Structure formats: structure tokens, C-alpha cells
PDB file of C-alpha atoms and ligand atoms in Angstrom:
ATOM      1  CA  UNK A   1      -1.757 -10.318 -16.183  1.00  0.00           C
ATOM      2  CA  UNK A   2      -4.756  -9.779 -13.940  1.00  0.00           C
ATOM      3  CA  UNK A   3      -3.708  -7.396 -11.163  1.00  0.00           C
ATOM      4  CA  UNK A   4      -5.803  -6.309  -8.171  1.00  0.00           C
ATOM      5  CA  UNK A   5      -4.710  -2.999  -6.610  1.00  0.00           C
ATOM      6  CA  UNK A   6      -6.335  -2.097  -3.299  1.00  0.00           C
ATOM      7  CA  UNK A   7      -6.772   1.652  -2.974  1.00  0.00           C
ATOM      8  CA  UNK A   8      -6.155   1.806  -6.734  1.00  0.00           C
ATOM      9  CA  UNK A   9      -8.387   4.800  -7.502  1.00  0.00           C
ATOM     10  CA  UNK A  10      -6.552   7.520  -5.611  1.00  0.00           C
ATOM     11  CA  UNK A  11      -3.168   9.072  -4.995  1.00  0.00           C
ATOM     12  CA  UNK A  12      -0.217   6.666  -5.253  1.00  0.00           C
ATOM     13  CA  UNK A  13      -2.553   3.736  -5.981  1.00  0.00           C
ATOM     14  CA  UNK A  14      -4.019   5.690  -8.891  1.00  0.00           C
ATOM     15  CA  UNK A  15      -0.536   6.294 -10.332  1.00  0.00           C
ATOM     16  CA  UNK A  16       0.149   2.545  -9.999  1.00  0.00           C
ATOM     17  CA  UNK A  17      -3.152   1.833 -11.828  1.00  0.00           C
ATOM     18  CA  UNK A  18      -2.272   4.211 -14.659  1.00  0.00           C
ATOM     19  CA  UNK A  19       1.198   2.756 -15.183  1.00  0.00           C
ATOM     20  CA  UNK A  20       0.123  -0.911 -14.926  1.00  0.00           C
ATOM     21  CA  UNK A  21      -2.956  -0.256 -17.095  1.00  0.00           C
ATOM     22  CA  UNK A  22      -0.829   1.413 -19.784  1.00  0.00           C
ATOM     23  CA  UNK A  23       1.325  -1.734 -19.865  1.00  0.00           C
ATOM     24  CA  UNK A  24      -1.705  -3.810 -20.797  1.00  0.00           C
ATOM     25  CA  UNK A  25      -2.416  -5.488 -17.463  1.00  0.00           C
ATOM     26  CA  UNK A  26      -6.044  -6.281 -16.715  1.00  0.00           C
ATOM     27  CA  UNK A  27      -6.887  -4.319 -13.552  1.00  0.00           C
ATOM     28  CA  UNK A  28      -9.252  -4.700 -10.631  1.00  0.00           C
ATOM     29  CA  UNK A  29      -9.178  -1.665  -8.332  1.00  0.00           C
ATOM     30  CA  UNK A  30     -10.777  -1.273  -4.918  1.00  0.00           C
ATOM     31  CA  UNK A  31     -11.320   1.314  -2.198  1.00  0.00           C
ATOM     32  CA  UNK A  32     -14.082   2.736  -0.013  1.00  0.00           C
ATOM     33  CA  UNK A  33     -14.858   5.843  -2.060  1.00  0.00           C
ATOM     34  CA  UNK A  34     -17.354   4.833  -4.751  1.00  0.00           C
ATOM     35  CA  UNK A  35     -17.174   8.187  -6.601  1.00  0.00           C
ATOM     36  CA  UNK A  36     -13.387   8.015  -6.863  1.00  0.00           C
ATOM     37  CA  UNK A  37     -13.626   4.399  -8.049  1.00  0.00           C
ATOM     38  CA  UNK A  38     -16.199   5.204 -10.766  1.00  0.00           C
ATOM     39  CA  UNK A  39     -14.169   8.231 -11.936  1.00  0.00           C
ATOM     40  CA  UNK A  40     -10.918   6.259 -12.083  1.00  0.00           C
ATOM     41  CA  UNK A  41     -12.654   3.374 -13.857  1.00  0.00           C
ATOM     42  CA  UNK A  42     -14.134   5.707 -16.508  1.00  0.00           C
ATOM     43  CA  UNK A  43     -10.861   7.613 -17.037  1.00  0.00           C
ATOM     44  CA  UNK A  44      -8.771   4.453 -17.303  1.00  0.00           C
ATOM     45  CA  UNK A  45     -11.279   2.829 -19.689  1.00  0.00           C
ATOM     46  CA  UNK A  46     -11.191   5.979 -21.848  1.00  0.00           C
ATOM     47  CA  UNK A  47      -7.461   5.285 -22.268  1.00  0.00           C
ATOM     48  CA  UNK A  48      -8.149   1.717 -23.320  1.00  0.00           C
ATOM     49  CA  UNK A  49      -7.402   0.045 -19.980  1.00  0.00           C
ATOM     50  CA  UNK A  50      -9.324  -3.141 -19.132  1.00  0.00           C
ATOM     51  CA  UNK A  51     -10.404  -2.261 -15.583  1.00  0.00           C
ATOM     52  CA  UNK A  52     -13.185  -3.003 -13.148  1.00  0.00           C
ATOM     53  CA  UNK A  53     -13.684  -1.081  -9.897  1.00  0.00           C
ATOM     54  CA  UNK A  54     -15.275  -2.438  -6.717  1.00  0.00           C
ATOM     55  CA  UNK A  55     -16.061  -0.926  -3.349  1.00  0.00           C
ATOM     56  CA  UNK A  56     -14.274  -3.060  -0.735  1.00  0.00           C
ATOM     57  CA  UNK A  57     -13.373  -1.700   2.699  1.00  0.00           C
ATOM     58  CA  UNK A  58     -10.157  -3.253   4.030  1.00  0.00           C
ATOM     59  CA  UNK A  59     -11.530  -2.627   7.529  1.00  0.00           C
ATOM     60  CA  UNK A  60     -14.182  -5.262   6.755  1.00  0.00           C
ATOM     61  CA  UNK A  61     -12.306  -8.586   7.072  1.00  0.00           C
ATOM     62  CA  UNK A  62     -14.561 -10.298   4.494  1.00  0.00           C
ATOM     63  CA  UNK A  63     -14.915  -7.657   1.774  1.00  0.00           C
ATOM     64  CA  UNK A  64     -11.652  -7.997  -0.194  1.00  0.00           C
ATOM     65  CA  UNK A  65     -11.342 -11.796   0.303  1.00  0.00           C
ATOM     66  CA  UNK A  66     -14.898 -12.274  -1.053  1.00  0.00           C
ATOM     67  CA  UNK A  67     -14.108 -10.091  -4.054  1.00  0.00           C
ATOM     68  CA  UNK A  68     -10.904 -12.057  -4.749  1.00  0.00           C
ATOM     69  CA  UNK A  69     -12.831 -15.363  -4.528  1.00  0.00           C
ATOM     70  CA  UNK A  70     -15.423 -14.063  -6.986  1.00  0.00           C
ATOM     71  CA  UNK A  71     -12.811 -13.110  -9.606  1.00  0.00           C
ATOM     72  CA  UNK A  72     -12.078 -16.707 -10.590  1.00  0.00           C
ATOM     73  CA  UNK A  73      -8.335 -16.151 -10.910  1.00  0.00           C
ATOM     74  CA  UNK A  74      -5.715 -13.552 -10.102  1.00  0.00           C
ATOM     75  CA  UNK A  75      -2.033 -13.191 -11.028  1.00  0.00           C
ATOM     76  CA  UNK A  76      -0.892 -10.303  -8.832  1.00  0.00           C
ATOM     77  CA  UNK A  77      -2.231  -8.653  -5.686  1.00  0.00           C
ATOM     78  CA  UNK A  78      -0.886  -5.173  -4.899  1.00  0.00           C
ATOM     79  CA  UNK A  79      -1.789  -4.547  -1.267  1.00  0.00           C
ATOM     80  CA  UNK A  80      -1.591  -0.744  -1.497  1.00  0.00           C
ATOM     81  CA  UNK A  81      -4.593   0.542   0.495  1.00  0.00           C
ATOM     82  CA  UNK A  82      -3.721   1.801   3.968  1.00  0.00           C
ATOM     83  CA  UNK A  83      -4.456   4.387   6.613  1.00  0.00           C
ATOM     84  CA  UNK A  84      -1.956   6.927   7.940  1.00  0.00           C
ATOM     85  CA  UNK A  85      -3.465   6.539  11.403  1.00  0.00           C
ATOM     86  CA  UNK A  86      -3.481   8.980  14.275  1.00  0.00           C
ATOM     87  CA  UNK A  87      -0.671  11.491  14.896  1.00  0.00           C
ATOM     88  CA  UNK A  88       0.636  12.223  18.378  1.00  0.00           C
ATOM     89  CA  UNK A  89       2.229  10.607  21.434  1.00  0.00           C
ATOM     90  CA  UNK A  90       1.083   6.978  21.416  1.00  0.00           C
ATOM     91  CA  UNK A  91      -0.401   7.138  24.906  1.00  0.00           C
ATOM     92  CA  UNK A  92      -2.437  10.233  24.043  1.00  0.00           C
ATOM     93  CA  UNK A  93      -3.982   9.411  20.642  1.00  0.00           C
ATOM     94  CA  UNK A  94      -7.457   7.898  20.335  1.00  0.00           C
ATOM     95  CA  UNK A  95      -6.896   4.185  21.004  1.00  0.00           C
ATOM     96  CA  UNK A  96      -9.803   3.116  18.805  1.00  0.00           C
ATOM     97  CA  UNK A  97      -8.334   5.072  15.918  1.00  0.00           C
ATOM     98  CA  UNK A  98      -4.897   3.570  16.674  1.00  0.00           C
ATOM     99  CA  UNK A  99      -6.306   0.015  16.612  1.00  0.00           C
ATOM    100  CA  UNK A 100      -8.437   0.700  13.510  1.00  0.00           C
ATOM    101  CA  UNK A 101      -5.181   1.400  11.654  1.00  0.00           C
ATOM    102  CA  UNK A 102      -4.053  -2.180  12.363  1.00  0.00           C
ATOM    103  CA  UNK A 103      -7.412  -3.579  11.227  1.00  0.00           C
ATOM    104  CA  UNK A 104      -6.937  -1.896   7.838  1.00  0.00           C
ATOM    105  CA  UNK A 105      -3.150  -1.958   7.361  1.00  0.00           C
ATOM    106  CA  UNK A 106      -2.398  -5.357   8.895  1.00  0.00           C
ATOM    107  CA  UNK A 107      -5.555  -7.490   9.011  1.00  0.00           C
ATOM    108  CA  UNK A 108      -6.864  -6.049   5.720  1.00  0.00           C
ATOM    109  CA  UNK A 109      -3.528  -6.722   4.012  1.00  0.00           C
ATOM    110  CA  UNK A 110      -3.104 -10.195   5.562  1.00  0.00           C
ATOM    111  CA  UNK A 111      -6.611 -11.418   4.760  1.00  0.00           C
ATOM    112  CA  UNK A 112      -6.395 -10.115   1.171  1.00  0.00           C
ATOM    113  CA  UNK A 113      -3.066 -11.954   0.809  1.00  0.00           C
ATOM    114  CA  UNK A 114      -4.580 -15.173   2.237  1.00  0.00           C
ATOM    115  CA  UNK A 115      -7.471 -15.017  -0.230  1.00  0.00           C
ATOM    116  CA  UNK A 116      -5.090 -14.321  -3.121  1.00  0.00           C
ATOM    117  CA  UNK A 117      -2.895 -17.301  -2.167  1.00  0.00           C
ATOM    118  CA  UNK A 118      -5.986 -19.548  -2.092  1.00  0.00           C
ATOM    119  CA  UNK A 119      -7.041 -18.228  -5.523  1.00  0.00           C
ATOM    120  CA  UNK A 120      -3.627 -18.397  -7.237  1.00  0.00           C
ATOM    121  CA  UNK A 121      -1.753 -21.246  -8.826  1.00  0.00           C
ATOM    122  CA  UNK A 122       1.164 -18.932  -9.531  1.00  0.00           C
ATOM    123  CA  UNK A 123       1.802 -15.221  -9.223  1.00  0.00           C
ATOM    124  CA  UNK A 124       2.870 -12.705  -6.664  1.00  0.00           C
ATOM    125  CA  UNK A 125       1.688 -10.615  -3.746  1.00  0.00           C
ATOM    126  CA  UNK A 126       3.206  -7.168  -3.313  1.00  0.00           C
ATOM    127  CA  UNK A 127       2.684  -5.575   0.080  1.00  0.00           C
ATOM    128  CA  UNK A 128       3.205  -1.823  -0.137  1.00  0.00           C
ATOM    129  CA  UNK A 129       4.975  -0.799   3.067  1.00  0.00           C
ATOM    130  CA  UNK A 130       7.088   2.121   4.171  1.00  0.00           C
ATOM    131  CA  UNK A 131      10.463   3.057   5.523  1.00  0.00           C
ATOM    132  CA  UNK A 132       8.448   3.857   8.682  1.00  0.00           C
ATOM    133  CA  UNK A 133       7.937   0.087   9.052  1.00  0.00           C
ATOM    134  CA  UNK A 134      11.569  -0.802   8.415  1.00  0.00           C
ATOM    135  CA  UNK A 135      12.803   1.893  10.816  1.00  0.00           C
ATOM    136  CA  UNK A 136      10.409   3.964  12.923  1.00  0.00           C
ATOM    137  CA  UNK A 137       8.082   6.950  12.827  1.00  0.00           C
ATOM    138  CA  UNK A 138       7.553   8.370  16.307  1.00  0.00           C
ATOM    139  CA  UNK A 139       4.152  10.063  16.707  1.00  0.00           C
ATOM    140  CA  UNK A 140       2.723   7.841  13.945  1.00  0.00           C
ATOM    141  CA  UNK A 141       3.177   4.534  15.739  1.00  0.00           C
ATOM    142  CA  UNK A 142       0.017   2.841  14.439  1.00  0.00           C
ATOM    143  CA  UNK A 143       1.267   3.406  10.891  1.00  0.00           C
ATOM    144  CA  UNK A 144       4.872   2.490  11.641  1.00  0.00           C
ATOM    145  CA  UNK A 145       4.138  -0.636  13.706  1.00  0.00           C
ATOM    146  CA  UNK A 146       1.426  -1.914  11.325  1.00  0.00           C
ATOM    147  CA  UNK A 147       3.853  -1.581   8.376  1.00  0.00           C
ATOM    148  CA  UNK A 148       6.599  -3.320  10.405  1.00  0.00           C
ATOM    149  CA  UNK A 149       4.161  -6.192  10.987  1.00  0.00           C
ATOM    150  CA  UNK A 150       3.434  -6.410   7.247  1.00  0.00           C
ATOM    151  CA  UNK A 151       7.177  -6.621   6.513  1.00  0.00           C
ATOM    152  CA  UNK A 152       7.421  -9.583   8.961  1.00  0.00           C
ATOM    153  CA  UNK A 153       4.268 -11.167   7.535  1.00  0.00           C
ATOM    154  CA  UNK A 154       5.856 -11.015   4.069  1.00  0.00           C
ATOM    155  CA  UNK A 155       9.022 -12.767   5.306  1.00  0.00           C
ATOM    156  CA  UNK A 156       7.009 -15.554   6.942  1.00  0.00           C
ATOM    157  CA  UNK A 157       4.629 -16.088   4.018  1.00  0.00           C
ATOM    158  CA  UNK A 158       7.545 -16.325   1.592  1.00  0.00           C
ATOM    159  CA  UNK A 159       8.952 -19.289   3.539  1.00  0.00           C
ATOM    160  CA  UNK A 160       5.544 -20.977   3.767  1.00  0.00           C
ATOM    161  CA  UNK A 161       5.142 -20.537  -0.014  1.00  0.00           C
ATOM    162  CA  UNK A 162       8.621 -21.743  -0.904  1.00  0.00           C
ATOM    163  CA  UNK A 163       7.328 -24.860  -2.666  1.00  0.00           C
ATOM    164  CA  UNK A 164       4.622 -22.998  -4.561  1.00  0.00           C
ATOM    165  CA  UNK A 165       5.063 -20.653  -7.487  1.00  0.00           C
ATOM    166  CA  UNK A 166       3.872 -17.646  -5.500  1.00  0.00           C
ATOM    167  CA  UNK A 167       6.267 -14.866  -4.500  1.00  0.00           C
ATOM    168  CA  UNK A 168       5.534 -12.394  -1.693  1.00  0.00           C
ATOM    169  CA  UNK A 169       7.424  -9.114  -1.537  1.00  0.00           C
ATOM    170  CA  UNK A 170       7.313  -5.950   0.540  1.00  0.00           C
ATOM    171  CA  UNK A 171       7.663  -2.791  -1.501  1.00  0.00           C
ATOM    172  CA  UNK A 172       8.631   0.576  -0.019  1.00  0.00           C
ATOM    173  CA  UNK A 173       7.700   3.039  -2.783  1.00  0.00           C
ATOM    174  CA  UNK A 174       9.834   5.788  -1.232  1.00  0.00           C
ATOM    175  CA  UNK A 175       8.550   9.163  -0.112  1.00  0.00           C
ATOM    176  CA  UNK A 176       6.594  10.571  -3.049  1.00  0.00           C
ATOM    177  CA  UNK A 177       4.920  13.909  -3.629  1.00  0.00           C
ATOM    178  CA  UNK A 178       1.392  12.467  -3.683  1.00  0.00           C
ATOM    179  CA  UNK A 179      -0.793  10.814  -1.062  1.00  0.00           C
ATOM    180  CA  UNK A 180       0.294  10.660   2.547  1.00  0.00           C
ATOM    181  CA  UNK A 181       3.607  12.496   2.150  1.00  0.00           C
ATOM    182  CA  UNK A 182       2.330  14.944  -0.495  1.00  0.00           C
ATOM    183  CA  UNK A 183      -0.560  15.916   1.799  1.00  0.00           C
ATOM    184  CA  UNK A 184       1.789  15.798   4.792  1.00  0.00           C
ATOM    185  CA  UNK A 185       3.797  18.664   3.280  1.00  0.00           C
ATOM    186  CA  UNK A 186       0.701  20.829   2.778  1.00  0.00           C
ATOM    187  CA  UNK A 187      -1.208  20.358   6.025  1.00  0.00           C
ATOM    188  CA  UNK A 188      -1.957  23.518   8.004  1.00  0.00           C
ATOM    189  CA  UNK A 189      -2.702  22.521  11.589  1.00  0.00           C
ATOM    190  CA  UNK A 190      -2.553  24.004  15.074  1.00  0.00           C
ATOM    191  CA  UNK A 191      -1.617  20.578  16.477  1.00  0.00           C
ATOM    192  CA  UNK A 192       2.073  20.617  17.460  1.00  0.00           C
ATOM    193  CA  UNK A 193       2.592  16.956  16.520  1.00  0.00           C
ATOM    194  CA  UNK A 194       0.998  17.365  13.104  1.00  0.00           C
ATOM    195  CA  UNK A 195       3.153  20.486  12.634  1.00  0.00           C
ATOM    196  CA  UNK A 196       6.220  18.462  13.532  1.00  0.00           C
ATOM    197  CA  UNK A 197       5.363  15.828  10.899  1.00  0.00           C
ATOM    198  CA  UNK A 198       4.660  18.541   8.315  1.00  0.00           C
ATOM    199  CA  UNK A 199       7.995  20.250   8.987  1.00  0.00           C
ATOM    200  CA  UNK A 200       9.829  16.948   8.738  1.00  0.00           C
ATOM    201  CA  UNK A 201       8.036  16.017   5.468  1.00  0.00           C
ATOM    202  CA  UNK A 202       8.884  19.421   3.962  1.00  0.00           C
ATOM    203  CA  UNK A 203      12.509  19.123   5.040  1.00  0.00           C
ATOM    204  CA  UNK A 204      12.776  15.689   3.397  1.00  0.00           C
ATOM    205  CA  UNK A 205      11.276  17.061   0.182  1.00  0.00           C
ATOM    206  CA  UNK A 206      13.510  20.158   0.263  1.00  0.00           C
ATOM    207  CA  UNK A 207      16.611  17.994   0.749  1.00  0.00           C
ATOM    208  CA  UNK A 208      15.687  16.016  -2.370  1.00  0.00           C
ATOM    209  CA  UNK A 209      14.872  12.813  -0.477  1.00  0.00           C
ATOM    210  CA  UNK A 210      11.577  12.250  -2.289  1.00  0.00           C
ATOM    211  CA  UNK A 211      11.397   9.633  -5.042  1.00  0.00           C
ATOM    212  CA  UNK A 212       9.799  10.854  -8.293  1.00  0.00           C
ATOM    213  CA  UNK A 213       6.411   9.145  -8.398  1.00  0.00           C
ATOM    214  CA  UNK A 214       6.970   7.869 -11.974  1.00  0.00           C
ATOM    215  CA  UNK A 215      10.171   6.185 -10.772  1.00  0.00           C
ATOM    216  CA  UNK A 216       8.311   4.589  -7.874  1.00  0.00           C
ATOM    217  CA  UNK A 217       5.579   3.274 -10.211  1.00  0.00           C
ATOM    218  CA  UNK A 218       8.195   2.029 -12.705  1.00  0.00           C
ATOM    219  CA  UNK A 219       9.864  -0.084  -9.988  1.00  0.00           C
ATOM    220  CA  UNK A 220       6.471  -1.450  -8.921  1.00  0.00           C
ATOM    221  CA  UNK A 221       5.789  -2.497 -12.503  1.00  0.00           C
ATOM    222  CA  UNK A 222       9.091  -4.424 -12.579  1.00  0.00           C
ATOM    223  CA  UNK A 223       8.053  -6.235  -9.382  1.00  0.00           C
ATOM    224  CA  UNK A 224       4.620  -6.970 -10.920  1.00  0.00           C
ATOM    225  CA  UNK A 225       6.372  -8.456 -13.981  1.00  0.00           C
ATOM    226  CA  UNK A 226       8.141 -11.028 -11.766  1.00  0.00           C
ATOM    227  CA  UNK A 227      11.638  -9.554 -12.010  1.00  0.00           C
ATOM    228  CA  UNK A 228      12.078  -9.714  -8.220  1.00  0.00           C
ATOM    229  CA  UNK A 229      10.440 -13.099  -7.553  1.00  0.00           C
ATOM    230  CA  UNK A 230      13.829 -14.635  -6.717  1.00  0.00           C
ATOM    231  CA  UNK A 231      13.917 -12.256  -3.729  1.00  0.00           C
ATOM    232  CA  UNK A 232      10.578 -13.442  -2.293  1.00  0.00           C
ATOM    233  CA  UNK A 233      10.199 -12.371   1.344  1.00  0.00           C
ATOM    234  CA  UNK A 234      12.449  -9.335   0.999  1.00  0.00           C
ATOM    235  CA  UNK A 235      11.809  -5.618   1.208  1.00  0.00           C
ATOM    236  CA  UNK A 236      12.330  -3.891  -2.140  1.00  0.00           C
ATOM    237  CA  UNK A 237      13.086  -0.165  -1.905  1.00  0.00           C
ATOM    238  CA  UNK A 238      13.805   2.670  -4.373  1.00  0.00           C
ATOM    239  CA  UNK A 239      17.516   1.762  -4.049  1.00  0.00           C
ATOM    240  CA  UNK A 240      16.703  -1.451  -5.973  1.00  0.00           C
ATOM    241  CA  UNK A 241      15.534   0.633  -8.936  1.00  0.00           C
TER     242      UNK A 241
HETATM  243  N1  NAP B 301       2.789   8.683  -0.211  1.00  0.00           N
HETATM  244  C1  NAP B 301       3.967   8.275   0.214  1.00  0.00           C
HETATM  245  O1  NAP B 301       4.966   9.039   0.187  1.00  0.00           O
HETATM  246  C2  NAP B 301       4.174   6.865   0.717  1.00  0.00           C
HETATM  247  C3  NAP B 301       5.428   6.523   1.248  1.00  0.00           C
HETATM  248  C4  NAP B 301       5.650   5.214   1.706  1.00  0.00           C
HETATM  249  C5  NAP B 301       4.630   4.292   1.617  1.00  0.00           C
HETATM  250  N2  NAP B 301       3.423   4.643   1.107  1.00  0.00           N
HETATM  251  C6  NAP B 301       2.381   3.600   1.022  1.00  0.00           C
HETATM  252  O2  NAP B 301       1.746   3.661  -0.231  1.00  0.00           O
HETATM  253  C7  NAP B 301       0.374   3.244  -0.113  1.00  0.00           C
HETATM  254  C8  NAP B 301      -0.526   4.334  -0.696  1.00  0.00           C
HETATM  255  O3  NAP B 301      -0.328   5.500   0.076  1.00  0.00           O
HETATM  256  P1  NAP B 301      -0.885   6.930  -0.319  1.00  0.00           P
HETATM  257  O4  NAP B 301       0.166   7.873   0.022  1.00  0.00           O
HETATM  258  O5  NAP B 301      -1.471   6.929  -1.675  1.00  0.00           O
HETATM  259  O6  NAP B 301      -2.047   7.062   0.798  1.00  0.00           O
HETATM  260  P2  NAP B 301      -3.423   7.864   0.741  1.00  0.00           P
HETATM  261  O7  NAP B 301      -3.305   9.079  -0.108  1.00  0.00           O
HETATM  262  O8  NAP B 301      -3.860   8.048   2.156  1.00  0.00           O
HETATM  263  O9  NAP B 301      -4.392   6.842   0.005  1.00  0.00           O
HETATM  264  C9  NAP B 301      -4.745   5.685   0.676  1.00  0.00           C
HETATM  265  C10 NAP B 301      -5.398   4.735  -0.300  1.00  0.00           C
HETATM  266  O10 NAP B 301      -5.834   3.595   0.442  1.00  0.00           O
HETATM  267  C11 NAP B 301      -7.228   3.455   0.301  1.00  0.00           C
HETATM  268  N3  NAP B 301      -7.782   3.046   1.581  1.00  0.00           N
HETATM  269  C12 NAP B 301      -7.611   3.642   2.791  1.00  0.00           C
HETATM  270  N4  NAP B 301      -8.345   3.006   3.714  1.00  0.00           N
HETATM  271  C13 NAP B 301      -8.962   1.979   3.073  1.00  0.00           C
HETATM  272  C14 NAP B 301      -9.855   0.968   3.480  1.00  0.00           C
HETATM  273  N5  NAP B 301     -10.288   0.875   4.752  1.00  0.00           N
HETATM  274  N6  NAP B 301     -10.310   0.082   2.568  1.00  0.00           N
HETATM  275  C15 NAP B 301      -9.895   0.168   1.267  1.00  0.00           C
HETATM  276  N7  NAP B 301      -9.059   1.107   0.818  1.00  0.00           N
HETATM  277  C16 NAP B 301      -8.594   2.001   1.711  1.00  0.00           C
HETATM  278  C17 NAP B 301      -7.745   4.819  -0.128  1.00  0.00           C
HETATM  279  O11 NAP B 301      -8.935   4.711  -0.895  1.00  0.00           O
HETATM  280  P3  NAP B 301     -10.389   5.057  -0.286  1.00  0.00           P
HETATM  281  O12 NAP B 301     -10.296   6.376   0.382  1.00  0.00           O
HETATM  282  O13 NAP B 301     -11.295   5.000  -1.481  1.00  0.00           O
HETATM  283  O14 NAP B 301     -10.706   3.949   0.661  1.00  0.00           O
HETATM  284  C18 NAP B 301      -6.600   5.321  -0.998  1.00  0.00           C
HETATM  285  O15 NAP B 301      -6.705   4.802  -2.298  1.00  0.00           O
HETATM  286  C19 NAP B 301       0.155   2.988   1.369  1.00  0.00           C
HETATM  287  O16 NAP B 301       0.292   1.607   1.640  1.00  0.00           O
HETATM  288  C20 NAP B 301       1.273   3.761   2.049  1.00  0.00           C
HETATM  289  O17 NAP B 301       1.622   3.220   3.288  1.00  0.00           O
HETATM  290  C21 NAP B 301       3.158   5.899   0.658  1.00  0.00           C
END
């Protein structure tokens, strides 16, 4: 299947690319960081993966939709790319940075999904979300609220697509020891709110609440294969693995 993974060159997205590439899917990966994209493309190709990498900033409302249009067909969109957003009391953080998080995490995800739906006859859209969207994450409200909006978007799209052979699912990959949470455990900062997040992330890891990243990628690959299409609109979590 032809699978586009936004943010597919780095961190959790890179693990997703490796696992899906090893299963023989044809990959298109995107991100902002051209060096990371070229490196990932070369390393994946060296392992025999059919992959092309493109710079496409999710903050630019046209970039990913135009890329999807130009592909001439797509089976699966994995909307993985996202920003962690600002950390701190909501009324004190930089409001432009707060809003920018919605432009990337919500508008970027929604417009990529719209373009994929227009380009697909059948397939699936997997919106990578977070427990922070299903519940809450005080002091990271841009992240939490943007992911909550994506969970609702998924539910609505699934109903609109009921008569078409396109499934839309939210996927919470669990807390994993790479990317946002992996870095979150290692940050050294004088900022009391960042320290609070770091302490919480470490406590979750120490209590064994992290999901092994291979397990998280294995569940994603089952969703990519169509195994969860009958649950279109729902939030799939590590508990479903
Ligand atoms: N790590 C976790 O424990 C965890 C837990 C729950 C959910 N998640 C979700 O999993 C996904 C990946 O998270 P992560 O931990 O790997 O985060 P990360 O380390 O911060 O990586 C973010 C990814 O998104 C891309 N990205 C960010 N802004 C972008 C933009 N404007 N345009 C295009 N790509 C952009 C980045 O690539 P560039 O820098 O090249 O743009 C990178 O590949 C996210 O949706 C996150 O919410 C992660």
C-alpha cells in the first residue's frame, strides 16, 4: 500500500516509517527538516524500502494537500506530525506560539485529511493523537486541546464517510521513550512548569506506564492494514493491542 507519514523522518514517525517500510509498504514521508528527510530516505532505501521524502510544513495550509494531490493516488495517510506547543499556565504562555500549535496540529492534520479523502477511492486516515487529547494535560493546553479537536474531527469525518470505503481513526500510540515524552524525561530546565512536566514524565516511565515503541508501531501497522476499519471514528489506544 502507498502510505504517507507526516513527520516520518524523526522520532516516533521514523519508527513508524521503519516498521511500515519493512512490511513492504511504499512510503512517502514529510517534515520540515530537509536534512533529516534526506538521511531517513537514504537509510530506508539502503534497507530496500521504496520511499520518497518531501519537505512539507504542516503550518503551511497548502503544502501537504498539494503534495497529496501530486501523488496520483494514496491508500493510507498517517497524520503523525505535530508540535508539543508551549508549556506553562495558559494565560501566561506566548499566545502566538499557542495558536501556532493549532495551525500545525489541527489545521495541518485536517487539511491533509481533506486532501487524502479527495485523492482516495478507498483506504484509511490515521490521526495520531494522545491521551492528553482524550483527557487533559494542564500546562500544555495547546497540545491537549488541539489533540482533543482532532479526536472530534475523526468522529465527525467517519460519519460523513460512512458510505465511502474510507475509514478514519484516531490512534493514541501511548507514552513512548522517544520523541516528545522521551525528550520530556531528559529536559534540564530552570522553568518550574517544564520541570513539573519532566518530573511527571519520569514518574510515568519509572512506574512502567510507557508503551514499548516497537509495540506502539506494531499496533499502528495493524491499523494501516485495515484491521480496525470496522471501528472507523474511534480512538484506538495501546489497550487495543
Ligand atoms: N512521544 C510520545 O510519547 C507520544 C505520545 C502520545 C502521542 N504522540 C504523538 O505522536 C506523534 C509524533 O510525536 P513525537 O513524539 O515523535 O514528536 P516529536 O519528537 O516532537 O516529532 C514531531 C514530528 O513532527 C514533525 N513536525 C513537527 N512540526 C511539523 C510541521 N510544522 N510540519 C511538518 N512536520 C512537522 C517533525 O518533523 P520536522 O521537525 O522535520 O518538521 C517530527 O517528525 C505526534 O502526533 C504526537 O502527538 C507521541
